[in-house]
GROMACS .gro file of C-alpha atoms in nm:
model
  437
    1MET     CA    1   6.846   9.745   5.538
    2ARG     CA    2   7.107   9.521   5.701
    3SER     CA    3   7.356   9.792   5.695
    4ASP     CA    4   7.104  10.037   5.862
    5ASN     CA    5   7.038   9.782   6.128
    6LYS     CA    6   7.422   9.772   6.198
    7ILE     CA    7   7.465  10.147   6.194
    8ILE     CA    8   7.179  10.222   6.446
    9PRO     CA    9   7.314   9.994   6.723
   10SER     CA   10   7.657  10.126   6.669
   11PHE     CA   11   7.525  10.483   6.695
   12LEU     CA   12   7.327  10.404   7.010
   13MET     CA   13   7.642  10.240   7.152
   14ALA     CA   14   7.861  10.538   7.082
   15ASN     CA   15   7.613  10.779   7.247
   16THR     CA   16   7.564  10.545   7.540
   17SER     CA   17   7.930  10.530   7.601
   18LEU     CA   18   7.941  10.920   7.563
   19ILE     CA   19   7.669  10.950   7.831
   20MET     CA   20   7.853  10.704   8.056
   21ILE     CA   21   8.165  10.913   8.030
   22ILE     CA   22   7.983  11.232   8.110
   23ALA     CA   23   7.823  11.073   8.401
   24ALA     CA   24   8.163  10.944   8.530
   25VAL     CA   25   8.297  11.312   8.509
   26ILE     CA   26   8.005  11.440   8.695
   27TRP     CA   27   8.046  11.151   8.964
   28ALA     CA   28   8.413  11.244   8.983
   29ALA     CA   29   8.329  11.595   9.068
   30PHE     CA   30   8.135  11.500   9.379
   31SER     CA   31   8.272  11.164   9.497
   32GLY     CA   32   8.600  11.310   9.624
   33ASP     CA   33   8.418  11.545   9.858
   34MET     CA   34   8.179  11.264   9.953
   35ALA     CA   35   8.470  11.026  10.037
   36SER     CA   36   8.637  11.309  10.230
   37ASN     CA   37   8.325  11.372  10.446
   38ASN     CA   38   8.286  11.009  10.507
   39HIS     CA   39   8.655  10.953  10.610
   40ARG     CA   40   8.734  11.254  10.820
   41THR     CA   41   8.744  11.616  10.716
   42ARG     CA   42   8.990  11.708  10.445
   43THR     CA   43   9.219  12.012  10.503
   44ASN     CA   44   9.061  12.331  10.384
   45THR     CA   45   9.217  12.412  10.057
   46THR     CA   46   8.968  12.688   9.946
   47ASP     CA   47   9.141  12.945   9.713
   48SER     CA   48   9.163  13.245   9.940
   49GLN     CA   49   9.470  13.415   9.750
   50GLY     CA   50   9.446  13.725   9.535
   51SER     CA   51   9.435  13.676   9.154
   52THR     CA   52   9.798  13.733   9.096
   53THR     CA   53   9.923  13.593   9.433
   54PRO     CA   54  10.146  13.283   9.394
   55GLN     CA   55   9.983  12.952   9.497
   56GLN     CA   56  10.028  12.577   9.455
   57VAL     CA   57  10.405  12.619   9.483
   58HIS     CA   58  10.616  12.315   9.436
   59ILE     CA   59  10.982  12.248   9.348
   60SER     CA   60  11.165  11.973   9.169
   61MET     CA   61  11.529  11.893   9.112
   62VAL     CA   62  11.688  11.984   8.784
   63GLY     CA   63  12.039  11.834   8.735
   64ARG     CA   64  12.267  11.827   9.038
   65ASP     CA   65  12.247  12.197   9.128
   66LYS     CA   66  11.942  12.354   8.999
   67MET     CA   67  11.578  12.363   9.116
   68ARG     CA   68  11.260  12.422   8.916
   69ILE     CA   69  11.009  12.645   9.101
   70SER     CA   70  10.647  12.600   8.979
   71TRP     CA   71  10.341  12.790   9.084
   72MET     CA   72  10.008  12.911   8.969
   73THR     CA   73   9.824  13.249   8.951
   74ARG     CA   74   9.464  13.301   8.841
   75LYS     CA   75   9.546  13.598   8.629
   76PRO     CA   76   9.861  13.694   8.430
   77ALA     CA   77  10.157  13.776   8.662
   78LEU     CA   78  10.546  13.806   8.634
   79SER     CA   79  10.716  13.461   8.591
   80LYS     CA   80  10.993  13.561   8.813
   81VAL     CA   81  11.173  13.403   9.114
   82GLU     CA   82  11.390  13.608   9.355
   83TYR     CA   83  11.592  13.414   9.601
   84GLY     CA   84  11.887  13.426   9.852
   85MET     CA   85  12.022  13.258  10.165
   86SER     CA   86  11.862  13.504  10.402
   87SER     CA   87  11.492  13.566  10.470
   88GLY     CA   88  11.389  13.873  10.273
   89VAL     CA   89  11.718  13.936  10.117
   90TYR     CA   90  11.729  13.817   9.765
   91ASP     CA   91  12.044  13.868   9.574
   92THR     CA   92  11.945  13.682   9.264
   93SER     CA   93  11.640  13.685   9.025
   94VAL     CA   94  11.549  13.465   8.744
   95ILE     CA   95  11.279  13.515   8.469
   96GLY     CA   96  11.098  13.209   8.345
   97THR     CA   97  10.788  13.109   8.142
   98SER     CA   98  10.407  13.060   8.192
   99THR     CA   99  10.157  12.860   8.021
  100THR     CA  100   9.782  12.773   8.043
  101TYR     CA  101   9.582  12.475   7.926
  102TYR     CA  102   9.222  12.384   7.837
  103TYR     CA  103   9.035  12.074   7.946
  104LEU     CA  104   8.667  12.057   7.836
  105LEU     CA  105   8.521  12.385   7.971
  106TYR     CA  106   8.799  12.445   8.222
  107LYS     CA  107   9.069  12.689   8.156
  108SER     CA  108   9.375  12.673   8.397
  109GLY     CA  109   9.526  12.951   8.571
  110HIS     CA  110   9.872  13.058   8.464
  111ILE     CA  111  10.121  12.796   8.537
  112HIS     CA  112  10.471  12.953   8.597
  113GLU     CA  113  10.808  12.781   8.576
  114VAL     CA  114  11.148  12.911   8.669
  115VAL     CA  115  11.463  12.710   8.702
  116ILE     CA  116  11.711  12.866   8.939
  117GLY     CA  117  12.073  12.779   9.008
  118PRO     CA  118  12.352  12.679   9.046
  119LEU     CA  119  12.277  12.616   9.401
  120ASN     CA  120  12.500  12.512   9.702
  121PRO     CA  121  12.414  12.164   9.827
  122ASN     CA  122  12.260  12.110  10.173
  123THR     CA  123  12.172  12.476  10.193
  124VAL     CA  124  11.845  12.663  10.282
  125TYR     CA  125  11.728  12.919  10.020
  126TYR     CA  126  11.445  13.182  10.070
  127TYR     CA  127  11.248  13.275   9.771
  128SER     CA  128  10.941  13.471   9.641
  129CYS     CA  129  10.751  13.418   9.330
  130SER     CA  130  10.591  13.678   9.073
  131ALA     CA  131  10.761  13.956   9.275
  132ASP     CA  132  10.505  13.904   9.545
  133ALA     CA  133  10.672  13.977   9.892
  134SER     CA  134  10.352  13.875  10.066
  135ARG     CA  135  10.450  13.513  10.046
  136GLU     CA  136  10.798  13.411  10.118
  137PHE     CA  137  10.903  13.040  10.093
  138PHE     CA  138  11.200  12.847  10.160
  139PHE     CA  139  11.360  12.503  10.052
  140LYS     CA  140  11.664  12.301  10.140
  141THR     CA  141  11.879  12.157   9.871
  142THR     CA  142  11.991  11.786   9.883
  143PRO     CA  143  12.330  11.700  10.041
  144PRO     CA  144  12.628  11.641   9.811
  145GLN     CA  145  12.691  11.302   9.934
  146LEU     CA  146  12.544  11.022  10.149
  147PRO     CA  147  12.365  10.984  10.385
  148ILE     CA  148  12.042  11.102  10.218
  149ASN     CA  149  11.686  11.042  10.329
  150PHE     CA  150  11.402  10.980  10.094
  151VAL     CA  151  11.022  10.990  10.176
  152VAL     CA  152  10.810  10.766   9.945
  153ILE     CA  153  10.430  10.791   9.924
  154GLY     CA  154  10.196  10.674   9.663
  155ASP     CA  155   9.826  10.720   9.576
  156LEU     CA  156   9.817  11.036   9.782
  157GLY     CA  157   9.466  11.192   9.705
  158GLN     CA  158   9.285  11.477   9.911
  159THR     CA  159   9.124  11.303  10.212
  160GLY     CA  160   9.155  11.314  10.587
  161TRP     CA  161   9.390  11.016  10.543
  162THR     CA  162   9.599  11.242  10.309
  163ASP     CA  163   9.616  11.498  10.586
  164SER     CA  164   9.749  11.242  10.831
  165THR     CA  165  10.008  11.119  10.591
  166LEU     CA  166  10.123  11.477  10.510
  167GLN     CA  167  10.138  11.557  10.885
  168HIS     CA  168  10.366  11.249  10.952
  169ILE     CA  169  10.584  11.355  10.661
  170SER     CA  170  10.615  11.704  10.795
  171GLN     CA  171  10.772  11.574  11.111
  172ALA     CA  172  11.026  11.365  10.920
  173ASN     CA  173  11.390  11.466  10.856
  174TYR     CA  174  11.404  11.403  10.481
  175ASP     CA  175  11.570  11.541  10.175
  176MET     CA  176  11.349  11.445   9.891
  177LEU     CA  177  10.997  11.302   9.832
  178LEU     CA  178  10.930  11.033   9.560
  179LEU     CA  179  10.575  10.949   9.447
  180PRO     CA  180  10.508  10.654   9.214
  181GLY     CA  181  10.188  10.795   9.065
  182ASP     CA  182   9.825  10.895   9.149
  183LEU     CA  183   9.858  11.243   9.283
  184SER     CA  184   9.541  11.433   9.301
  185TYR     CA  185   9.267  11.193   9.208
  186ALA     CA  186   9.106  11.480   9.018
  187ASP     CA  187   8.974  11.227   8.782
  188TYR     CA  188   8.864  11.476   8.512
  189TRP     CA  189   8.742  11.734   8.741
  190GLN     CA  190   9.012  12.001   8.705
  191PRO     CA  191   8.954  12.224   9.012
  192LYS     CA  192   9.068  11.925   9.220
  193TRP     CA  193   9.410  11.964   9.057
  194ASP     CA  194   9.406  12.307   9.197
  195SER     CA  195   9.298  12.211   9.550
  196PHE     CA  196   9.573  11.941   9.542
  197GLY     CA  197   9.828  12.197   9.458
  198ARG     CA  198   9.720  12.410   9.761
  199LEU     CA  199   9.699  12.093   9.988
  200VAL     CA  200  10.057  11.993   9.927
  201GLU     CA  201  10.219  12.337   9.880
  202PRO     CA  202  10.345  12.357  10.256
  203LEU     CA  203  10.562  12.048  10.197
  204ALA     CA  204  10.621  12.055   9.823
  205SER     CA  205  10.754  12.415   9.834
  206GLN     CA  206  11.027  12.313  10.085
  207ARG     CA  207  11.162  11.987   9.963
  208PRO     CA  208  11.180  11.861   9.603
  209TRP     CA  209  10.884  11.638   9.497
  210MET     CA  210  10.987  11.388   9.204
  211VAL     CA  211  10.678  11.216   9.072
  212THR     CA  212  10.569  10.991   8.798
  213HIS     CA  213  10.211  10.926   8.675
  214GLY     CA  214   9.952  10.670   8.752
  215ASN     CA  215   9.624  10.581   8.591
  216HIS     CA  216   9.435  10.855   8.756
  217GLU     CA  217   9.669  11.107   8.583
  218ILE     CA  218   9.549  10.982   8.209
  219GLU     CA  219   9.227  11.181   8.205
  220LYS     CA  220   9.170  11.092   7.843
  221ILE     CA  221   8.806  11.095   7.720
  222PRO     CA  222   8.715  10.959   7.383
  223ILE     CA  223   8.560  11.218   7.150
  224LEU     CA  224   8.576  11.496   7.411
  225HIS     CA  225   8.939  11.508   7.512
  226GLY     CA  226   9.164  11.280   7.330
  227THR     CA  227   9.501  11.394   7.472
  228PRO     CA  228   9.628  11.199   7.786
  229PHE     CA  229   9.795  11.348   8.085
  230THR     CA  230   9.724  11.703   7.978
  231SER     CA  231   9.687  11.829   8.336
  232TYR     CA  232   9.975  11.625   8.482
  233ASN     CA  233  10.217  11.728   8.205
  234ALA     CA  234  10.119  12.103   8.244
  235ARG     CA  235  10.150  12.116   8.615
  236TRP     CA  236  10.425  11.867   8.712
  237HIS     CA  237  10.714  11.926   8.478
  238MET     CA  238  10.992  11.678   8.572
  239PRO     CA  239  11.356  11.693   8.460
  240PHE     CA  240  11.314  11.452   8.153
  241GLU     CA  241  11.514  11.680   7.919
  242GLU     CA  242  11.819  11.646   8.142
  243SER     CA  243  11.819  11.272   8.127
  244GLY     CA  244  11.778  11.243   7.745
  245SER     CA  245  11.414  11.119   7.772
  246PRO     CA  246  11.163  11.235   7.497
  247SER     CA  247  10.871  11.232   7.740
  248ASN     CA  248  10.776  11.393   8.081
  249LEU     CA  249  10.620  11.051   8.152
  250TYR     CA  250  10.969  10.886   8.217
  251TYR     CA  251  11.303  11.022   8.317
  252SER     CA  252  11.588  10.971   8.569
  253PHE     CA  253  11.831  11.184   8.787
  254ASP     CA  254  12.099  11.138   9.030
  255VAL     CA  255  12.094  11.227   9.397
  256ALA     CA  256  12.400  11.280   9.632
  257SER     CA  257  12.614  11.151   9.328
  258GLU     CA  258  12.570  10.795   9.464
  259VAL     CA  259  12.199  10.729   9.403
  260HIS     CA  260  12.041  10.700   9.055
  261VAL     CA  261  11.659  10.722   9.044
  262ILE     CA  262  11.466  10.610   8.738
  263MET     CA  263  11.096  10.706   8.700
  264LEU     CA  264  10.906  10.492   8.454
  265GLY     CA  265  10.552  10.509   8.303
  266SER     CA  266  10.310  10.231   8.345
  267TYR     CA  267  10.052  10.389   8.113
  268THR     CA  268  10.274  10.477   7.821
  269ASP     CA  269  10.402  10.246   7.574
  270PHE     CA  270  10.662  10.018   7.742
  271SER     CA  271  10.697   9.737   7.497
  272GLN     CA  272  11.031   9.630   7.369
  273GLY     CA  273  11.124   9.867   7.074
  274SER     CA  274  10.917  10.148   7.226
  275SER     CA  275  11.077  10.489   7.295
  276GLN     CA  276  11.059  10.427   7.671
  277TYR     CA  277  11.211  10.092   7.651
  278LYS     CA  278  11.507  10.214   7.429
  279TRP     CA  279  11.546  10.512   7.664
  280LEU     CA  280  11.562  10.295   7.971
  281GLU     CA  281  11.810  10.065   7.806
  282GLY     CA  282  12.042  10.362   7.713
  283ASP     CA  283  11.998  10.511   8.070
  284LEU     CA  284  12.089  10.189   8.244
  285ASN     CA  285  12.396  10.149   8.030
  286LYS     CA  286  12.523  10.494   8.128
  287ILE     CA  287  12.535  10.420   8.503
  288ASP     CA  288  12.879  10.372   8.640
  289ARG     CA  289  12.820  10.156   8.963
  290LYS     CA  290  13.162  10.237   9.098
  291LYS     CA  291  13.041  10.606   9.129
  292THR     CA  292  12.676  10.528   9.174
  293PRO     CA  293  12.634  10.225   9.375
  294TRP     CA  294  12.250  10.260   9.437
  295VAL     CA  295  12.002  10.230   9.162
  296MET     CA  296  11.616  10.249   9.258
  297VAL     CA  297  11.319  10.244   9.007
  298LEU     CA  298  10.967  10.379   9.051
  299PHE     CA  299  10.644  10.330   8.848
  300HIS     CA  300  10.274  10.286   8.932
  301ALA     CA  301  10.135   9.932   8.855
  302PRO     CA  302  10.293   9.668   9.059
  303TRP     CA  303  10.480   9.371   8.891
  304TYR     CA  304  10.441   9.162   9.204
  305ASN     CA  305  10.116   9.168   9.406
  306SER     CA  306   9.948   8.941   9.653
  307ASN     CA  307   9.642   9.162   9.687
  308LYS     CA  308   9.324   9.078   9.508
  309ALA     CA  309   9.289   9.454   9.406
  310HIS     CA  310   9.448   9.519   9.064
  311SER     CA  311   9.559   9.164   9.029
  312LYS     CA  312   9.709   9.063   8.700
  313GLU     CA  313   9.628   9.378   8.514
  314TYR     CA  314   9.773   9.435   8.156
  315GLU     CA  315  10.008   9.712   8.270
  316SER     CA  316  10.157   9.495   8.540
  317VAL     CA  317  10.185   9.172   8.355
  318ASN     CA  318  10.322   9.318   8.020
  319MET     CA  319  10.540   9.577   8.155
  320ARG     CA  320  10.724   9.313   8.370
  321LYS     CA  321  10.738   9.087   8.060
  322ALA     CA  322  10.904   9.372   7.863
  323MET     CA  323  11.137   9.519   8.118
  324GLU     CA  324  11.217   9.284   8.407
  325GLN     CA  325  11.523   9.145   8.225
  326LEU     CA  326  11.668   9.485   8.167
  327LEU     CA  327  11.628   9.584   8.538
  328TYR     CA  328  11.755   9.254   8.665
  329ASP     CA  329  12.068   9.251   8.436
  330ALA     CA  330  12.133   9.617   8.562
  331ARG     CA  331  12.110   9.490   8.926
  332VAL     CA  332  11.850   9.740   9.027
  333ASP     CA  333  11.846   9.746   9.406
  334VAL     CA  334  11.476   9.844   9.483
  335ILE     CA  335  11.149   9.908   9.297
  336PHE     CA  336  10.873  10.115   9.445
  337VAL     CA  337  10.517  10.106   9.308
  338GLY     CA  338  10.177  10.215   9.405
  339HIS     CA  339   9.824  10.141   9.265
  340VAL     CA  340   9.733   9.880   9.525
  341HIS     CA  341   9.612  10.070   9.822
  342ALA     CA  342   9.798   9.874  10.093
  343TYR     CA  343  10.157   9.820  10.194
  344GLU     CA  344  10.353   9.525  10.083
  345ARG     CA  345  10.726   9.427  10.074
  346PHE     CA  346  10.864   9.149   9.874
  347THR     CA  347  11.204   8.985   9.907
  348ARG     CA  348  11.448   9.021   9.619
  349VAL     CA  349  11.265   8.872   9.325
  350TYR     CA  350  11.335   8.781   8.959
  351ASP     CA  351  11.097   8.594   8.727
  352GLY     CA  352  10.854   8.522   9.005
  353LYS     CA  353  11.105   8.361   9.241
  354ALA     CA  354  11.325   8.484   9.521
  355ASN     CA  355  11.666   8.567   9.370
  356LYS     CA  356  11.955   8.718   9.565
  357CYS     CA  357  12.045   8.946   9.267
  358GLY     CA  358  11.697   9.072   9.197
  359PRO     CA  359  11.538   9.401   9.331
  360VAL     CA  360  11.339   9.429   9.636
  361HIS     CA  361  10.978   9.527   9.534
  362ILE     CA  362  10.776   9.745   9.772
  363THR     CA  363  10.421   9.856   9.713
  364ILE     CA  364  10.345  10.187   9.901
  365GLY     CA  365  10.006  10.274   9.749
  366ASP     CA  366   9.858  10.373  10.100
  367GLY     CA  367   9.904  10.751  10.093
  368GLY     CA  368   9.538  10.852  10.146
  369ASN     CA  369   9.335  10.805   9.831
  370ARG     CA  370   8.961  10.853   9.831
  371GLU     CA  371   8.883  10.491   9.726
  372GLY     CA  372   8.996  10.342  10.056
  373LEU     CA  373   9.222  10.053  10.147
  374ALA     CA  374   9.267   9.726   9.960
  375THR     CA  375   9.207   9.491  10.234
  376LYS     CA  376   9.165   9.158  10.056
  377PHE     CA  377   9.506   8.976  10.036
  378THR     CA  378   9.537   8.630   9.885
  379ASP     CA  379   9.568   8.333  10.111
  380PRO     CA  380   9.812   8.167  10.165
  381LYS     CA  381  10.072   8.448  10.148
  382PRO     CA  382  10.330   8.384   9.877
  383GLU     CA  383  10.673   8.294   9.994
  384ILE     CA  384  10.828   8.603   9.819
  385SER     CA  385  10.600   8.832  10.014
  386ILE     CA  386  10.767   8.930  10.347
  387PHE     CA  387  10.529   9.177  10.496
  388ARG     CA  388  10.188   9.318  10.399
  389GLU     CA  389   9.923   9.534  10.572
  390ALA     CA  390   9.627   9.740  10.460
  391SER     CA  391   9.691  10.065  10.648
  392PHE     CA  392   9.765  10.421  10.541
  393GLY     CA  393  10.115  10.545  10.577
  394HIS     CA  394  10.427  10.644  10.416
  395GLY     CA  395  10.783  10.510  10.380
  396GLN     CA  396  11.133  10.633  10.440
  397LEU     CA  397  11.455  10.511  10.273
  398GLU     CA  398  11.778  10.627  10.438
  399VAL     CA  399  12.073  10.560  10.224
  400ILE     CA  400  12.356  10.558  10.474
  401ASN     CA  401  12.661  10.474  10.265
  402SER     CA  402  12.748  10.290   9.936
  403SER     CA  403  12.654   9.944  10.077
  404HIS     CA  404  12.367   9.995  10.335
  405ALA     CA  405  12.034  10.163  10.352
  406GLN     CA  406  11.736  10.135  10.597
  407TRP     CA  407  11.392  10.118  10.483
  408THR     CA  408  11.107  10.178  10.730
  409TRP     CA  409  10.735  10.204  10.680
  410HIS     CA  410  10.523  10.411  10.915
  411ARG     CA  411  10.149  10.367  10.971
  412ASN     CA  412   9.940  10.690  11.012
  413GLN     CA  413   9.784  10.563  11.337
  414ASP     CA  414  10.119  10.537  11.498
  415ASN     CA  415  10.360  10.791  11.626
  416LEU     CA  416  10.637  10.875  11.355
  417SER     CA  417  10.900  10.717  11.564
  418VAL     CA  418  10.725  10.379  11.542
  419ALA     CA  419  10.809  10.163  11.235
  420GLY     CA  420  10.552   9.922  11.118
  421ASP     CA  421  10.798   9.755  10.901
  422SER     CA  422  11.182   9.793  10.891
  423VAL     CA  423  11.456   9.627  10.694
  424TRP     CA  424  11.827   9.685  10.617
  425LEU     CA  425  11.913   9.674  10.249
  426THR     CA  426  12.247   9.594  10.103
  427SER     CA  427  12.328   9.741   9.767
  428LEU     CA  428  12.380   9.477   9.499
  429PHE     CA  429  12.695   9.651   9.385
  430SER     CA  430  12.848   9.551   9.713
  431HIS     CA  431  12.740   9.187   9.684
  432PRO     CA  432  13.026   8.978   9.542
  433ASP     CA  433  12.794   8.747   9.357
  434CYS     CA  434  12.567   9.025   9.207
  435ASN     CA  435  12.815   9.306   9.118
  436PRO     CA  436  12.707   9.428   8.783
  437GLN     CA  437  12.982   9.429   8.532
   0.00000   0.00000   0.00000
């Protein structure tokens, strides 16, 4: 009898949890649109393309001289990219692959991938996908050497705030976009991954978008869907293989030969001895700072945070415990994170204190998510926090040469020419007391 009494509550709890999960999925289906309507009208991303017409086109860098072209068609189509240096004149074609995935009752369209190259640096290429001449795209490759300009945004979403951020970015002269997690805010409702792909296509098809995951990409549902990151991994294939990583959730790449970018995963195992930790340790050891003076790292959950939102979460506290020493010893220059829906810039930090040889930490989770801004900062402001503000915007990092880079943060309510925050950064490689051995 006692065992029955134990079983019945357990059964009820399991079913209650399942009901709550299903309710959360239904809520996610509608809450994004409700947030958009309450916070200005979102860009119309209705699917108006033909069943085999390429859509949701985005590109990502693969190695130093190749580009991955990714797109979707609702029905089967040729996984082919034709490209050249003149509009409408394509002298090269490459055949790739296509996949689909299932998520609960949703079946994706056909996700196509083609890697093209070798490509010339700092060059505009025109291309078409699936042999469909009705939609021509173009992109510009990154320069072979400094200077190079990055745009950095986090927690983007699909709201009117997102529209404003993307409009600002479209006016910027940049070479690559970096995004430290929380892309679509689909939150289990898969059609929102499709609308997000259409929303960002005008920019993501022109410059490489290099992304890593956040908590909103996990989309794991106990019992119903046990595999995390299904949609993210299927749609946003990053060049993890080229960096020797075993997972699409963390990887690295070089840009302009003098900048090494490391994308880490806050929501995959980061403990000492984990695959991610071992890979990071090996990746850092391979960097020749004489050839690559700048090293930057991106992940989602911030290690330092003076906002009450997401304060002292497991991923933040324990990832810092596991990996901060590695990044400090390697003299990483700057760390970009998201998760907290505000902007905050810290001084160079190590072990919770200002340290001239530690990385600068910057929270840039203010891209335009549907949950709104995180407005409650702690008071008084910690000494290591230099600038903080709850406004939507984006950041730009222009790496000028081997020793100097300029970081600027731009609010959506200001003209692009106005910088809400600005600072000159000096590479730790050029600092006589911090030069990594």
